[in-house]
Amino acid sequence: MLASTAVALFSRRLPHVFPRADLARALAPTYAKAAQVDPEEAEDRLLRAFASQRVLDQIYQGLSAALAEAKGSRTTEDELIDKLSTGVQARSRKVRAAELTPAVSAVLVLVNVEVGQASEMMREAIQGGKGQALLQEGLKALGAHLAKELIR
């Protein structure tokens, strides 16, 4: 059983449908492109970063925001999560890299800070006012990218 998360998730099923290993696999192409490392190294770093519940919660929060926006008036929460589940099972290894915007880069800085690949100054940059806003925008953008790639 997973520990309850402090963030408001789109669905309580989200961490079960899209566990951290699948999340790391789906985000690895984006991280690999940005950090110029091979996909296996990217996935390993993401898994290490997602061992931090705080970082994982932030990723789920961004995905939740994107799912809430993607949910139409005729689609139920469960239907959307079921589509996501199907997509994770069928396509999590085929997710293309997201566009590397400053906002998406802020999320990757969060990951790098967590795995010791970025300086303390970088941590402070994403915790400040503008940096925090950019990080939130990036979390939502990555969530939207994952939703687009996995829900069809």
PDB file of C-alpha atoms in Angstrom:
ATOM      1  CA  MET A   1       0.000   0.000   0.000  1.00  0.00           C
ATOM      2  CA  LEU A   2       1.317   3.442  -0.922  1.00  0.00           C
ATOM      3  CA  ALA A   3       1.573   6.157   1.680  1.00  0.00           C
ATOM      4  CA  SER A   4      -0.989   8.886   1.234  1.00  0.00           C
ATOM      5  CA  THR A   5       0.305  11.920  -0.573  1.00  0.00           C
ATOM      6  CA  ALA A   6      -0.025  15.480   0.638  1.00  0.00           C
ATOM      7  CA  VAL A   7      -0.954  16.842  -2.780  1.00  0.00           C
ATOM      8  CA  ALA A   8      -4.421  16.873  -4.261  1.00  0.00           C
ATOM      9  CA  LEU A   9      -4.254  14.331  -7.050  1.00  0.00           C
ATOM     10  CA  PHE A  10      -6.599  14.212 -10.035  1.00  0.00           C
ATOM     11  CA  SER A  11      -7.439  10.681  -8.892  1.00  0.00           C
ATOM     12  CA  ARG A  12      -6.308   8.628  -5.932  1.00  0.00           C
ATOM     13  CA  ARG A  13      -5.607   5.899  -8.510  1.00  0.00           C
ATOM     14  CA  LEU A  14      -2.909   7.967 -10.266  1.00  0.00           C
ATOM     15  CA  PRO A  15       0.132   6.600  -8.333  1.00  0.00           C
ATOM     16  CA  HIS A  16      -1.156   3.043  -8.851  1.00  0.00           C
ATOM     17  CA  VAL A  17      -1.855   3.489 -12.566  1.00  0.00           C
ATOM     18  CA  PHE A  18       1.369   5.392 -13.249  1.00  0.00           C
ATOM     19  CA  PRO A  19       3.938   4.156 -10.684  1.00  0.00           C
ATOM     20  CA  ARG A  20       7.316   5.828 -10.305  1.00  0.00           C
ATOM     21  CA  ALA A  21       9.166   3.278 -12.480  1.00  0.00           C
ATOM     22  CA  ASP A  22       6.808   3.879 -15.423  1.00  0.00           C
ATOM     23  CA  LEU A  23       6.939   7.622 -14.807  1.00  0.00           C
ATOM     24  CA  ALA A  24      10.753   7.549 -14.902  1.00  0.00           C
ATOM     25  CA  ARG A  25      10.685   5.482 -18.096  1.00  0.00           C
ATOM     26  CA  ALA A  26       8.248   7.897 -19.760  1.00  0.00           C
ATOM     27  CA  LEU A  27      10.260  10.987 -18.791  1.00  0.00           C
ATOM     28  CA  ALA A  28      13.670   9.469 -19.596  1.00  0.00           C
ATOM     29  CA  PRO A  29      13.732  10.660 -23.248  1.00  0.00           C
ATOM     30  CA  THR A  30      13.185  14.262 -22.139  1.00  0.00           C
ATOM     31  CA  TYR A  31      15.830  14.045 -19.421  1.00  0.00           C
ATOM     32  CA  ALA A  32      18.279  12.253 -21.746  1.00  0.00           C
ATOM     33  CA  LYS A  33      17.866  14.964 -24.392  1.00  0.00           C
ATOM     34  CA  ALA A  34      18.367  17.785 -21.885  1.00  0.00           C
ATOM     35  CA  ALA A  35      21.265  16.249 -19.941  1.00  0.00           C
ATOM     36  CA  GLN A  36      22.870  14.643 -23.006  1.00  0.00           C
ATOM     37  CA  VAL A  37      23.051  11.234 -21.356  1.00  0.00           C
ATOM     38  CA  ASP A  38      21.844   7.866 -22.618  1.00  0.00           C
ATOM     39  CA  PRO A  39      18.231   6.881 -21.845  1.00  0.00           C
ATOM     40  CA  GLU A  40      19.259   4.235 -19.294  1.00  0.00           C
ATOM     41  CA  GLU A  41      21.263   6.787 -17.293  1.00  0.00           C
ATOM     42  CA  ALA A  42      18.374   9.237 -17.564  1.00  0.00           C
ATOM     43  CA  GLU A  43      15.911   6.647 -16.248  1.00  0.00           C
ATOM     44  CA  ASP A  44      18.272   5.759 -13.390  1.00  0.00           C
ATOM     45  CA  ARG A  45      18.605   9.408 -12.333  1.00  0.00           C
ATOM     46  CA  LEU A  46      14.849   9.924 -12.528  1.00  0.00           C
ATOM     47  CA  LEU A  47      14.240   6.835 -10.390  1.00  0.00           C
ATOM     48  CA  ARG A  48      16.692   8.152  -7.795  1.00  0.00           C
ATOM     49  CA  ALA A  49      14.990  11.567  -7.823  1.00  0.00           C
ATOM     50  CA  PHE A  50      11.540   9.960  -7.537  1.00  0.00           C
ATOM     51  CA  ALA A  51      12.694   8.111  -4.418  1.00  0.00           C
ATOM     52  CA  SER A  52      12.044  11.501  -2.803  1.00  0.00           C
ATOM     53  CA  GLN A  53       8.317  11.661  -2.075  1.00  0.00           C
ATOM     54  CA  ARG A  54       8.475  15.460  -2.334  1.00  0.00           C
ATOM     55  CA  VAL A  55       9.783  15.335  -5.920  1.00  0.00           C
ATOM     56  CA  LEU A  56       7.387  12.542  -6.888  1.00  0.00           C
ATOM     57  CA  ASP A  57       4.460  14.502  -5.442  1.00  0.00           C
ATOM     58  CA  GLN A  58       5.415  17.527  -7.519  1.00  0.00           C
ATOM     59  CA  ILE A  59       5.503  15.435 -10.708  1.00  0.00           C
ATOM     60  CA  TYR A  60       2.111  13.905  -9.874  1.00  0.00           C
ATOM     61  CA  GLN A  61       0.766  17.375  -9.101  1.00  0.00           C
ATOM     62  CA  GLY A  62       1.768  18.591 -12.577  1.00  0.00           C
ATOM     63  CA  LEU A  63       0.241  15.516 -14.200  1.00  0.00           C
ATOM     64  CA  SER A  64      -2.921  15.979 -12.135  1.00  0.00           C
ATOM     65  CA  ALA A  65      -3.265  19.587 -13.313  1.00  0.00           C
ATOM     66  CA  ALA A  66      -2.871  18.469 -16.930  1.00  0.00           C
ATOM     67  CA  LEU A  67      -5.413  15.657 -16.512  1.00  0.00           C
ATOM     68  CA  ALA A  68      -7.915  18.027 -14.926  1.00  0.00           C
ATOM     69  CA  GLU A  69      -7.560  20.311 -17.964  1.00  0.00           C
ATOM     70  CA  ALA A  70      -7.787  17.409 -20.418  1.00  0.00           C
ATOM     71  CA  LYS A  71     -10.942  15.986 -18.853  1.00  0.00           C
ATOM     72  CA  GLY A  72     -13.925  16.917 -20.953  1.00  0.00           C
ATOM     73  CA  SER A  73     -17.452  17.420 -19.668  1.00  0.00           C
ATOM     74  CA  ARG A  74     -18.497  13.999 -20.972  1.00  0.00           C
ATOM     75  CA  THR A  75     -15.503  12.080 -19.637  1.00  0.00           C
ATOM     76  CA  THR A  76     -15.459  10.850 -16.058  1.00  0.00           C
ATOM     77  CA  GLU A  77     -12.358  10.842 -13.880  1.00  0.00           C
ATOM     78  CA  ASP A  78     -12.295   7.036 -13.943  1.00  0.00           C
ATOM     79  CA  GLU A  79     -12.589   6.898 -17.737  1.00  0.00           C
ATOM     80  CA  LEU A  80      -9.638   9.249 -18.150  1.00  0.00           C
ATOM     81  CA  ILE A  81      -7.541   7.314 -15.621  1.00  0.00           C
ATOM     82  CA  ASP A  82      -8.450   4.062 -17.412  1.00  0.00           C
ATOM     83  CA  LYS A  83      -7.237   5.582 -20.712  1.00  0.00           C
ATOM     84  CA  LEU A  84      -4.043   6.699 -18.986  1.00  0.00           C
ATOM     85  CA  SER A  85      -3.551   3.211 -17.566  1.00  0.00           C
ATOM     86  CA  THR A  86      -3.939   1.662 -21.018  1.00  0.00           C
ATOM     87  CA  GLY A  87      -1.482   4.182 -22.448  1.00  0.00           C
ATOM     88  CA  VAL A  88       1.079   3.577 -19.696  1.00  0.00           C
ATOM     89  CA  GLN A  89       0.959  -0.161 -20.348  1.00  0.00           C
ATOM     90  CA  ALA A  90       1.075   0.160 -24.134  1.00  0.00           C
ATOM     91  CA  ARG A  91       3.234   3.227 -24.752  1.00  0.00           C
ATOM     92  CA  SER A  92       5.328   4.236 -21.706  1.00  0.00           C
ATOM     93  CA  ARG A  93       8.458   2.994 -23.497  1.00  0.00           C
ATOM     94  CA  LYS A  94       7.593   4.996 -26.621  1.00  0.00           C
ATOM     95  CA  VAL A  95       7.058   8.477 -25.155  1.00  0.00           C
ATOM     96  CA  ARG A  96       8.907  11.115 -27.161  1.00  0.00           C
ATOM     97  CA  ALA A  97      10.982  13.831 -25.516  1.00  0.00           C
ATOM     98  CA  ALA A  98       9.096  16.949 -24.513  1.00  0.00           C
ATOM     99  CA  GLU A  99      10.084  20.297 -25.969  1.00  0.00           C
ATOM    100  CA  LEU A 100      12.866  21.752 -23.835  1.00  0.00           C
ATOM    101  CA  THR A 101      11.451  25.075 -22.695  1.00  0.00           C
ATOM    102  CA  PRO A 102      12.748  27.133 -19.756  1.00  0.00           C
ATOM    103  CA  ALA A 103       9.805  25.805 -17.699  1.00  0.00           C
ATOM    104  CA  VAL A 104      10.533  22.149 -18.518  1.00  0.00           C
ATOM    105  CA  SER A 105      14.208  22.818 -17.792  1.00  0.00           C
ATOM    106  CA  ALA A 106      13.215  24.035 -14.314  1.00  0.00           C
ATOM    107  CA  VAL A 107      11.698  20.601 -13.620  1.00  0.00           C
ATOM    108  CA  LEU A 108      14.889  18.938 -14.814  1.00  0.00           C
ATOM    109  CA  VAL A 109      16.867  21.196 -12.469  1.00  0.00           C
ATOM    110  CA  LEU A 110      14.647  19.898  -9.640  1.00  0.00           C
ATOM    111  CA  VAL A 111      15.592  16.342 -10.639  1.00  0.00           C
ATOM    112  CA  ASN A 112      19.284  17.230 -10.945  1.00  0.00           C
ATOM    113  CA  VAL A 113      19.331  18.886  -7.537  1.00  0.00           C
ATOM    114  CA  GLU A 114      17.734  15.786  -6.000  1.00  0.00           C
ATOM    115  CA  VAL A 115      20.338  13.423  -7.501  1.00  0.00           C
ATOM    116  CA  GLY A 116      23.298  15.677  -6.754  1.00  0.00           C
ATOM    117  CA  GLN A 117      23.898  16.794 -10.342  1.00  0.00           C
ATOM    118  CA  ALA A 118      23.192  20.492  -9.695  1.00  0.00           C
ATOM    119  CA  SER A 119      24.542  23.081  -7.312  1.00  0.00           C
ATOM    120  CA  GLU A 120      22.876  24.575  -4.267  1.00  0.00           C
ATOM    121  CA  MET A 121      22.582  27.802  -6.258  1.00  0.00           C
ATOM    122  CA  MET A 122      20.354  25.968  -8.766  1.00  0.00           C
ATOM    123  CA  ARG A 123      18.147  24.728  -5.905  1.00  0.00           C
ATOM    124  CA  GLU A 124      17.757  28.298  -4.680  1.00  0.00           C
ATOM    125  CA  ALA A 125      16.963  29.492  -8.215  1.00  0.00           C
ATOM    126  CA  ILE A 126      13.923  27.201  -8.511  1.00  0.00           C
ATOM    127  CA  GLN A 127      12.714  27.952  -4.993  1.00  0.00           C
ATOM    128  CA  GLY A 128      12.490  31.726  -5.470  1.00  0.00           C
ATOM    129  CA  GLY A 129       9.436  33.579  -6.779  1.00  0.00           C
ATOM    130  CA  LYS A 130      10.137  33.528 -10.526  1.00  0.00           C
ATOM    131  CA  GLY A 131      11.876  30.162 -10.340  1.00  0.00           C
ATOM    132  CA  GLN A 132       8.992  28.611  -8.420  1.00  0.00           C
ATOM    133  CA  ALA A 133       6.477  29.957 -10.952  1.00  0.00           C
ATOM    134  CA  LEU A 134       8.604  28.572 -13.796  1.00  0.00           C
ATOM    135  CA  LEU A 135       8.843  25.205 -12.010  1.00  0.00           C
ATOM    136  CA  GLN A 136       5.052  25.037 -11.599  1.00  0.00           C
ATOM    137  CA  GLU A 137       4.586  25.903 -15.274  1.00  0.00           C
ATOM    138  CA  GLY A 138       7.101  23.193 -16.214  1.00  0.00           C
ATOM    139  CA  LEU A 139       5.433  20.550 -14.044  1.00  0.00           C
ATOM    140  CA  LYS A 140       2.126  21.252 -15.759  1.00  0.00           C
ATOM    141  CA  ALA A 141       3.771  21.280 -19.217  1.00  0.00           C
ATOM    142  CA  LEU A 142       5.437  17.910 -18.594  1.00  0.00           C
ATOM    143  CA  GLY A 143       2.139  16.559 -17.276  1.00  0.00           C
ATOM    144  CA  ALA A 144       0.369  17.773 -20.420  1.00  0.00           C
ATOM    145  CA  HIS A 145       3.080  16.196 -22.578  1.00  0.00           C
ATOM    146  CA  LEU A 146       2.683  12.845 -20.821  1.00  0.00           C
ATOM    147  CA  ALA A 147      -1.107  13.006 -21.065  1.00  0.00           C
ATOM    148  CA  LYS A 148      -0.912  13.781 -24.797  1.00  0.00           C
ATOM    149  CA  GLU A 149       1.575  10.975 -25.438  1.00  0.00           C
ATOM    150  CA  LEU A 150      -0.252   8.340 -23.392  1.00  0.00           C
ATOM    151  CA  ILE A 151      -3.973   9.094 -23.705  1.00  0.00           C
ATOM    152  CA  ARG A 152      -5.460   8.368 -27.080  1.00  0.00           C
TER     153      ARG A 152
END
